[in-house]
PDB file of C-alpha atoms in Angstrom:
ATOM      1  CA  UNK A   1    -217.258  57.143-128.747  1.00 76.00           C
ATOM      2  CA  UNK A   2    -221.192  55.626-130.329  1.00 77.00           C
ATOM      3  CA  UNK A   3    -222.198  58.856-128.294  1.00 81.00           C
ATOM      4  CA  UNK A   4    -220.474  61.799-128.959  1.00 77.00           C
ATOM      5  CA  UNK A   5    -220.376  60.755-132.699  1.00 72.00           C
ATOM      6  CA  UNK A   6    -224.198  60.627-132.916  1.00 74.00           C
ATOM      7  CA  UNK A   7    -224.119  64.315-130.962  1.00 77.00           C
ATOM      8  CA  UNK A   8    -221.866  67.173-129.842  1.00 76.00           C
ATOM      9  CA  UNK A   9    -220.562  66.391-127.018  1.00 78.00           C
ATOM     10  CA  UNK A  10    -221.301  69.414-124.911  1.00 81.00           C
ATOM     11  CA  UNK A  11    -225.445  67.108-126.073  1.00 86.00           C
ATOM     12  CA  UNK A  12    -223.896  64.028-124.494  1.00 87.00           C
ATOM     13  CA  UNK A  13    -223.331  63.848-120.311  1.00 91.00           C
ATOM     14  CA  UNK A  14    -222.090  61.723-118.033  1.00 92.00           C
ATOM     15  CA  UNK A  15    -225.020  60.005-116.754  1.00 93.00           C
ATOM     16  CA  UNK A  16    -225.410  59.233-120.584  1.00 93.00           C
ATOM     17  CA  UNK A  17    -222.209  57.667-120.195  1.00 90.00           C
ATOM     18  CA  UNK A  18    -222.436  55.347-118.103  1.00 92.00           C
ATOM     19  CA  UNK A  19    -225.845  53.710-119.121  1.00 93.00           C
ATOM     20  CA  UNK A  20    -225.011  52.810-122.002  1.00 89.00           C
ATOM     21  CA  UNK A  21    -221.406  51.040-120.752  1.00 88.00           C
ATOM     22  CA  UNK A  22    -224.550  49.244-118.318  1.00 92.00           C
ATOM     23  CA  UNK A  23    -221.932  51.202-115.490  1.00 92.00           C
ATOM     24  CA  UNK A  24    -222.464  53.299-112.237  1.00 92.00           C
ATOM     25  CA  UNK A  25    -221.683  56.880-112.708  1.00 91.00           C
ATOM     26  CA  UNK A  26    -219.249  56.832-109.655  1.00 92.00           C
ATOM     27  CA  UNK A  27    -217.148  54.048-111.304  1.00 92.00           C
ATOM     28  CA  UNK A  28    -216.822  56.634-114.854  1.00 89.00           C
ATOM     29  CA  UNK A  29    -215.294  58.991-112.418  1.00 90.00           C
ATOM     30  CA  UNK A  30    -213.419  55.921-111.503  1.00 89.00           C
ATOM     31  CA  UNK A  31    -211.882  55.916-114.223  1.00 90.00           C
ATOM     32  CA  UNK A  32    -211.831  59.117-115.564  1.00 89.00           C
ATOM     33  CA  UNK A  33    -212.067  62.738-114.266  1.00 90.00           C
ATOM     34  CA  UNK A  34    -214.497  64.116-115.964  1.00 86.00           C
ATOM     35  CA  UNK A  35    -216.538  64.255-119.549  1.00 84.00           C
ATOM     36  CA  UNK A  36    -214.018  66.570-121.038  1.00 83.00           C
ATOM     37  CA  UNK A  37    -211.349  62.954-120.436  1.00 85.00           C
ATOM     38  CA  UNK A  38    -213.730  60.050-121.631  1.00 84.00           C
ATOM     39  CA  UNK A  39    -213.939  62.807-123.995  1.00 81.00           C
ATOM     40  CA  UNK A  40    -210.672  63.722-125.707  1.00 81.00           C
ATOM     41  CA  UNK A  41    -209.392  59.043-125.137  1.00 82.00           C
ATOM     42  CA  UNK A  42    -213.060  59.268-127.595  1.00 79.00           C
ATOM     43  CA  UNK A  43    -211.414  61.163-129.826  1.00 78.00           C
ATOM     44  CA  UNK A  44    -208.219  59.542-129.980  1.00 79.00           C
ATOM     45  CA  UNK A  45    -209.533  56.091-130.367  1.00 81.00           C
ATOM     46  CA  UNK A  46    -211.471  57.506-132.837  1.00 76.00           C
ATOM     47  CA  UNK A  47    -208.912  59.624-134.636  1.00 76.00           C
ATOM     48  CA  UNK A  48    -206.911  56.007-134.766  1.00 79.00           C
ATOM     49  CA  UNK A  49    -209.640  54.533-136.644  1.00 81.00           C
ATOM     50  CA  UNK A  50    -209.785  57.916-139.384  1.00 79.00           C
ATOM     51  CA  UNK A  51    -206.619  57.456-140.067  1.00 81.00           C
ATOM     52  CA  UNK A  52    -206.511  53.808-140.535  1.00 85.00           C
ATOM     53  CA  UNK A  53    -209.308  54.312-143.149  1.00 86.00           C
ATOM     54  CA  UNK A  54    -205.863  56.206-145.173  1.00 87.00           C
ATOM     55  CA  UNK A  55    -204.256  53.465-145.577  1.00 89.00           C
ATOM     56  CA  UNK A  56    -204.142  51.166-149.069  1.00 92.00           C
ATOM     57  CA  UNK A  57    -202.213  48.718-150.744  1.00 91.00           C
ATOM     58  CA  UNK A  58    -200.070  50.518-153.211  1.00 87.00           C
ATOM     59  CA  UNK A  59    -200.719  48.475-155.637  1.00 90.00           C
ATOM     60  CA  UNK A  60    -202.963  49.865-159.129  1.00 94.00           C
ATOM     61  CA  UNK A  61    -203.676  53.127-160.191  1.00 97.00           C
ATOM     62  CA  UNK A  62    -204.046  55.668-157.832  1.00 97.00           C
ATOM     63  CA  UNK A  63    -206.609  57.229-158.192  1.00 97.00           C
ATOM     64  CA  UNK A  64    -208.396  53.519-157.955  1.00 97.00           C
ATOM     65  CA  UNK A  65    -206.787  53.272-154.366  1.00 97.00           C
ATOM     66  CA  UNK A  66    -207.949  57.231-153.946  1.00 97.00           C
ATOM     67  CA  UNK A  67    -211.236  55.854-155.006  1.00 97.00           C
ATOM     68  CA  UNK A  68    -211.426  53.281-152.457  1.00 96.00           C
ATOM     69  CA  UNK A  69    -209.494  55.558-149.581  1.00 95.00           C
ATOM     70  CA  UNK A  70    -213.093  58.624-149.860  1.00 95.00           C
ATOM     71  CA  UNK A  71    -214.888  55.575-149.766  1.00 96.00           C
ATOM     72  CA  UNK A  72    -214.234  54.282-146.625  1.00 95.00           C
ATOM     73  CA  UNK A  73    -213.243  57.753-145.145  1.00 92.00           C
ATOM     74  CA  UNK A  74    -217.303  59.276-146.413  1.00 94.00           C
ATOM     75  CA  UNK A  75    -218.283  55.863-144.989  1.00 92.00           C
ATOM     76  CA  UNK A  76    -216.889  56.952-141.469  1.00 88.00           C
ATOM     77  CA  UNK A  77    -218.407  60.374-142.172  1.00 88.00           C
ATOM     78  CA  UNK A  78    -221.900  59.618-142.417  1.00 88.00           C
ATOM     79  CA  UNK A  79    -222.204  57.625-140.119  1.00 84.00           C
ATOM     80  CA  UNK A  80    -220.416  60.063-137.770  1.00 78.00           C
ATOM     81  CA  UNK A  81    -221.899  62.928-138.276  1.00 75.00           C
ATOM     82  CA  UNK A  82    -223.370  65.244-135.848  1.00 71.00           C
ATOM     83  CA  UNK A  83    -219.583  64.196-133.974  1.00 69.00           C
ATOM     84  CA  UNK A  84    -217.395  64.499-136.934  1.00 74.00           C
ATOM     85  CA  UNK A  85    -219.204  67.764-137.344  1.00 73.00           C
ATOM     86  CA  UNK A  86    -219.301  69.219-134.296  1.00 66.00           C
ATOM     87  CA  UNK A  87    -215.173  68.171-133.864  1.00 65.00           C
ATOM     88  CA  UNK A  88    -214.286  69.739-136.858  1.00 67.00           C
ATOM     89  CA  UNK A  89    -216.182  72.940-136.756  1.00 59.00           C
ATOM     90  CA  UNK A  90    -214.450  72.977-133.691  1.00 53.00           C
ATOM     91  CA  UNK A  91    -217.560  74.816-132.075  1.00 46.00           C
ATOM     92  CA  UNK A  92    -218.136  72.629-129.644  1.00 49.00           C
ATOM     93  CA  UNK A  93    -217.521  73.811-126.231  1.00 47.00           C
ATOM     94  CA  UNK A  94    -215.534  70.605-125.506  1.00 54.00           C
ATOM     95  CA  UNK A  95    -212.661  72.047-127.949  1.00 56.00           C
ATOM     96  CA  UNK A  96    -209.403  72.171-125.933  1.00 61.00           C
ATOM     97  CA  UNK A  97    -205.628  71.879-127.235  1.00 64.00           C
ATOM     98  CA  UNK A  98    -206.736  68.359-126.709  1.00 62.00           C
ATOM     99  CA  UNK A  99    -208.551  67.777-128.736  1.00 65.00           C
ATOM    100  CA  UNK A 100    -207.295  70.122-131.986  1.00 72.00           C
ATOM    101  CA  UNK A 101    -204.050  68.052-131.513  1.00 75.00           C
ATOM    102  CA  UNK A 102    -205.637  64.492-132.475  1.00 72.00           C
ATOM    103  CA  UNK A 103    -207.198  65.988-134.776  1.00 78.00           C
ATOM    104  CA  UNK A 104    -204.073  66.773-135.862  1.00 83.00           C
ATOM    105  CA  UNK A 105    -202.765  64.210-135.679  1.00 82.00           C
ATOM    106  CA  UNK A 106    -205.609  62.486-138.005  1.00 82.00           C
ATOM    107  CA  UNK A 107    -204.428  65.482-141.079  1.00 88.00           C
ATOM    108  CA  UNK A 108    -200.731  65.038-140.781  1.00 90.00           C
ATOM    109  CA  UNK A 109    -201.632  60.641-140.755  1.00 88.00           C
ATOM    110  CA  UNK A 110    -203.509  61.640-143.959  1.00 90.00           C
ATOM    111  CA  UNK A 111    -200.625  63.550-145.609  1.00 94.00           C
ATOM    112  CA  UNK A 112    -198.211  60.661-144.827  1.00 93.00           C
ATOM    113  CA  UNK A 113    -200.177  58.533-145.848  1.00 92.00           C
ATOM    114  CA  UNK A 114    -201.002  59.972-149.518  1.00 94.00           C
ATOM    115  CA  UNK A 115    -197.419  60.882-150.291  1.00 95.00           C
ATOM    116  CA  UNK A 116    -196.959  56.925-149.379  1.00 93.00           C
ATOM    117  CA  UNK A 117    -198.758  56.869-152.808  1.00 94.00           C
ATOM    118  CA  UNK A 118    -197.440  59.090-154.106  1.00 95.00           C
ATOM    119  CA  UNK A 119    -193.831  57.488-153.667  1.00 94.00           C
ATOM    120  CA  UNK A 120    -191.432  60.882-154.031  1.00 93.00           C
ATOM    121  CA  UNK A 121    -188.345  60.320-152.469  1.00 88.00           C
ATOM    122  CA  UNK A 122    -187.798  63.634-151.971  1.00 93.00           C
ATOM    123  CA  UNK A 123    -191.764  65.994-152.358  1.00 96.00           C
ATOM    124  CA  UNK A 124    -191.101  69.269-152.509  1.00 97.00           C
ATOM    125  CA  UNK A 125    -192.880  71.898-150.353  1.00 97.00           C
ATOM    126  CA  UNK A 126    -195.313  72.867-153.247  1.00 97.00           C
ATOM    127  CA  UNK A 127    -196.538  68.712-153.582  1.00 98.00           C
ATOM    128  CA  UNK A 128    -196.724  68.996-149.554  1.00 97.00           C
ATOM    129  CA  UNK A 129    -199.152  72.406-149.845  1.00 97.00           C
ATOM    130  CA  UNK A 130    -201.196  70.198-152.196  1.00 98.00           C
ATOM    131  CA  UNK A 131    -201.837  67.824-150.357  1.00 97.00           C
ATOM    132  CA  UNK A 132    -202.619  69.480-147.333  1.00 96.00           C
ATOM    133  CA  UNK A 133    -204.604  71.516-149.483  1.00 96.00           C
ATOM    134  CA  UNK A 134    -206.669  68.980-150.621  1.00 96.00           C
ATOM    135  CA  UNK A 135    -207.167  67.342-147.167  1.00 94.00           C
ATOM    136  CA  UNK A 136    -209.240  71.419-146.352  1.00 92.00           C
ATOM    137  CA  UNK A 137    -210.520  70.745-148.877  1.00 95.00           C
ATOM    138  CA  UNK A 138    -212.157  67.201-148.238  1.00 93.00           C
ATOM    139  CA  UNK A 139    -213.251  68.332-144.579  1.00 91.00           C
ATOM    140  CA  UNK A 140    -214.721  71.345-146.020  1.00 92.00           C
ATOM    141  CA  UNK A 141    -217.008  69.677-148.626  1.00 95.00           C
ATOM    142  CA  UNK A 142    -217.569  66.984-146.075  1.00 92.00           C
ATOM    143  CA  UNK A 143    -218.906  68.837-143.667  1.00 89.00           C
ATOM    144  CA  UNK A 144    -221.266  70.936-146.376  1.00 92.00           C
ATOM    145  CA  UNK A 145    -221.866  67.434-148.082  1.00 93.00           C
ATOM    146  CA  UNK A 146    -222.926  66.542-144.571  1.00 89.00           C
ATOM    147  CA  UNK A 147    -225.611  69.920-143.362  1.00 87.00           C
ATOM    148  CA  UNK A 148    -227.734  68.852-146.990  1.00 90.00           C
ATOM    149  CA  UNK A 149    -226.720  65.919-148.901  1.00 92.00           C
ATOM    150  CA  UNK A 150    -227.734  67.465-152.117  1.00 93.00           C
ATOM    151  CA  UNK A 151    -224.866  65.532-154.031  1.00 94.00           C
ATOM    152  CA  UNK A 152    -225.306  61.510-153.781  1.00 96.00           C
ATOM    153  CA  UNK A 153    -222.568  59.865-151.682  1.00 96.00           C
ATOM    154  CA  UNK A 154    -220.899  58.486-155.018  1.00 96.00           C
ATOM    155  CA  UNK A 155    -220.571  61.073-157.091  1.00 97.00           C
ATOM    156  CA  UNK A 156    -218.664  63.447-154.268  1.00 97.00           C
ATOM    157  CA  UNK A 157    -216.312  60.540-154.029  1.00 97.00           C
ATOM    158  CA  UNK A 158    -215.609  60.720-157.399  1.00 98.00           C
ATOM    159  CA  UNK A 159    -215.179  64.040-157.902  1.00 97.00           C
ATOM    160  CA  UNK A 160    -212.551  64.745-154.730  1.00 97.00           C
ATOM    161  CA  UNK A 161    -210.301  62.112-156.438  1.00 98.00           C
ATOM    162  CA  UNK A 162    -210.156  64.107-159.063  1.00 98.00           C
ATOM    163  CA  UNK A 163    -209.974  67.281-157.177  1.00 98.00           C
ATOM    164  CA  UNK A 164    -206.932  65.992-155.839  1.00 98.00           C
ATOM    165  CA  UNK A 165    -205.779  65.003-159.647  1.00 98.00           C
ATOM    166  CA  UNK A 166    -206.429  68.062-160.594  1.00 98.00           C
ATOM    167  CA  UNK A 167    -204.379  69.677-158.466  1.00 98.00           C
ATOM    168  CA  UNK A 168    -201.368  67.258-158.468  1.00 98.00           C
ATOM    169  CA  UNK A 169    -201.605  68.181-162.352  1.00 98.00           C
ATOM    170  CA  UNK A 170    -201.851  71.665-162.005  1.00 97.00           C
ATOM    171  CA  UNK A 171    -198.324  70.691-159.500  1.00 98.00           C
ATOM    172  CA  UNK A 172    -196.300  69.342-161.386  1.00 97.00           C
ATOM    173  CA  UNK A 173    -196.889  71.266-164.569  1.00 97.00           C
ATOM    174  CA  UNK A 174    -195.042  74.158-162.172  1.00 96.00           C
ATOM    175  CA  UNK A 175    -192.241  71.334-161.304  1.00 97.00           C
ATOM    176  CA  UNK A 176    -190.775  69.327-163.780  1.00 96.00           C
ATOM    177  CA  UNK A 177    -189.839  66.539-161.634  1.00 95.00           C
ATOM    178  CA  UNK A 178    -193.083  66.082-160.755  1.00 97.00           C
ATOM    179  CA  UNK A 179    -194.236  65.855-164.142  1.00 97.00           C
ATOM    180  CA  UNK A 180    -192.692  62.985-164.772  1.00 96.00           C
ATOM    181  CA  UNK A 181    -193.782  61.466-161.993  1.00 96.00           C
ATOM    182  CA  UNK A 182    -197.456  62.423-163.339  1.00 97.00           C
ATOM    183  CA  UNK A 183    -196.205  60.729-166.872  1.00 97.00           C
ATOM    184  CA  UNK A 184    -195.842  57.231-165.087  1.00 96.00           C
ATOM    185  CA  UNK A 185    -199.155  57.469-162.191  1.00 97.00           C
ATOM    186  CA  UNK A 186    -201.270  58.439-165.669  1.00 97.00           C
ATOM    187  CA  UNK A 187    -199.780  55.010-167.650  1.00 97.00           C
ATOM    188  CA  UNK A 188    -201.171  52.941-164.809  1.00 97.00           C
ATOM    189  CA  UNK A 189    -203.867  54.007-165.413  1.00 98.00           C
ATOM    190  CA  UNK A 190    -207.783  52.664-167.117  1.00 97.00           C
ATOM    191  CA  UNK A 191    -210.031  54.782-169.608  1.00 97.00           C
ATOM    192  CA  UNK A 192    -213.152  54.038-166.882  1.00 97.00           C
ATOM    193  CA  UNK A 193    -211.060  55.038-163.748  1.00 97.00           C
ATOM    194  CA  UNK A 194    -211.365  58.358-161.678  1.00 98.00           C
ATOM    195  CA  UNK A 195    -208.662  60.058-164.093  1.00 98.00           C
ATOM    196  CA  UNK A 196    -209.570  58.810-167.125  1.00 97.00           C
ATOM    197  CA  UNK A 197    -212.863  60.252-166.392  1.00 97.00           C
ATOM    198  CA  UNK A 198    -211.509  63.513-165.649  1.00 97.00           C
ATOM    199  CA  UNK A 199    -209.671  63.583-169.130  1.00 96.00           C
ATOM    200  CA  UNK A 200    -212.875  63.430-171.431  1.00 96.00           C
ATOM    201  CA  UNK A 201    -214.870  65.862-168.777  1.00 95.00           C
ATOM    202  CA  UNK A 202    -212.093  68.002-169.574  1.00 93.00           C
ATOM    203  CA  UNK A 203    -211.290  67.063-173.292  1.00 93.00           C
ATOM    204  CA  UNK A 204    -215.147  67.753-173.906  1.00 94.00           C
ATOM    205  CA  UNK A 205    -215.142  71.613-172.620  1.00 91.00           C
ATOM    206  CA  UNK A 206    -213.500  72.027-175.948  1.00 87.00           C
ATOM    207  CA  UNK A 207    -216.770  70.937-177.653  1.00 90.00           C
ATOM    208  CA  UNK A 208    -218.102  74.570-175.538  1.00 93.00           C
ATOM    209  CA  UNK A 209    -218.531  76.965-179.466  1.00 92.00           C
ATOM    210  CA  UNK A 210    -214.861  78.789-179.027  1.00 93.00           C
ATOM    211  CA  UNK A 211    -213.371  77.697-175.904  1.00 93.00           C
ATOM    212  CA  UNK A 212    -210.935  75.209-177.968  1.00 90.00           C
ATOM    213  CA  UNK A 213    -209.815  78.890-179.229  1.00 92.00           C
ATOM    214  CA  UNK A 214    -209.883  80.972-176.617  1.00 93.00           C
ATOM    215  CA  UNK A 215    -207.455  78.247-175.089  1.00 90.00           C
ATOM    216  CA  UNK A 216    -204.912  78.090-177.277  1.00 89.00           C
ATOM    217  CA  UNK A 217    -204.919  82.245-177.637  1.00 91.00           C
ATOM    218  CA  UNK A 218    -204.099  82.298-173.661  1.00 91.00           C
ATOM    219  CA  UNK A 219    -201.762  79.503-174.436  1.00 90.00           C
ATOM    220  CA  UNK A 220    -199.531  80.946-177.217  1.00 91.00           C
ATOM    221  CA  UNK A 221    -196.600  82.359-175.507  1.00 87.00           C
ATOM    222  CA  UNK A 222    -196.738  86.290-175.092  1.00 84.00           C
ATOM    223  CA  UNK A 223    -195.027  88.528-177.472  1.00 74.00           C
ATOM    224  CA  UNK A 224    -192.102  90.637-176.689  1.00 58.00           C
TER     225      UNK A 224
END
């Protein structure tokens, strides 16, 4: 797992694995028919670890829970950089239906954990789509961050959480039942938390000359 985390799988040989394990090459082949099988097993275990990082006690403000989740997610991304990038980009020669299935399992686990935090009895298709889209966005954003690290990690962690809150709010604007739930989420938020900071940033936009008037015009009901 450590070798595959540090290098793309095509750059890791059976000899490398045997040396790291303090074993002989024949012994490695005794337990695994080849590098692909060993890679898929290591990926499955890494997927279990990554999925576990989305688990968080359902207590306290929603955005603060998600902030801790994304902190653990980015810890994993940071420490498994090349391997993480190779697996998600699907550019590795070791990519297979087996490796793709493991990645999909991680995404489903993340999706299910986020829905548990939202505690909506019957999540709508729109809400599920919002969660899936955010998970995809987190993956893409993480890959871009790994490439240049132009944004401080703490800023990225906050941004990903705030983007989820913004997407959730937009979905609630279209779904009255979710809007009621959103009111409950916001009631638990604190001014210094990710949601409170997001609200202040958005409110600050209305100080831009002309923007408040433009928004008011767009919000007005269309004339008959």
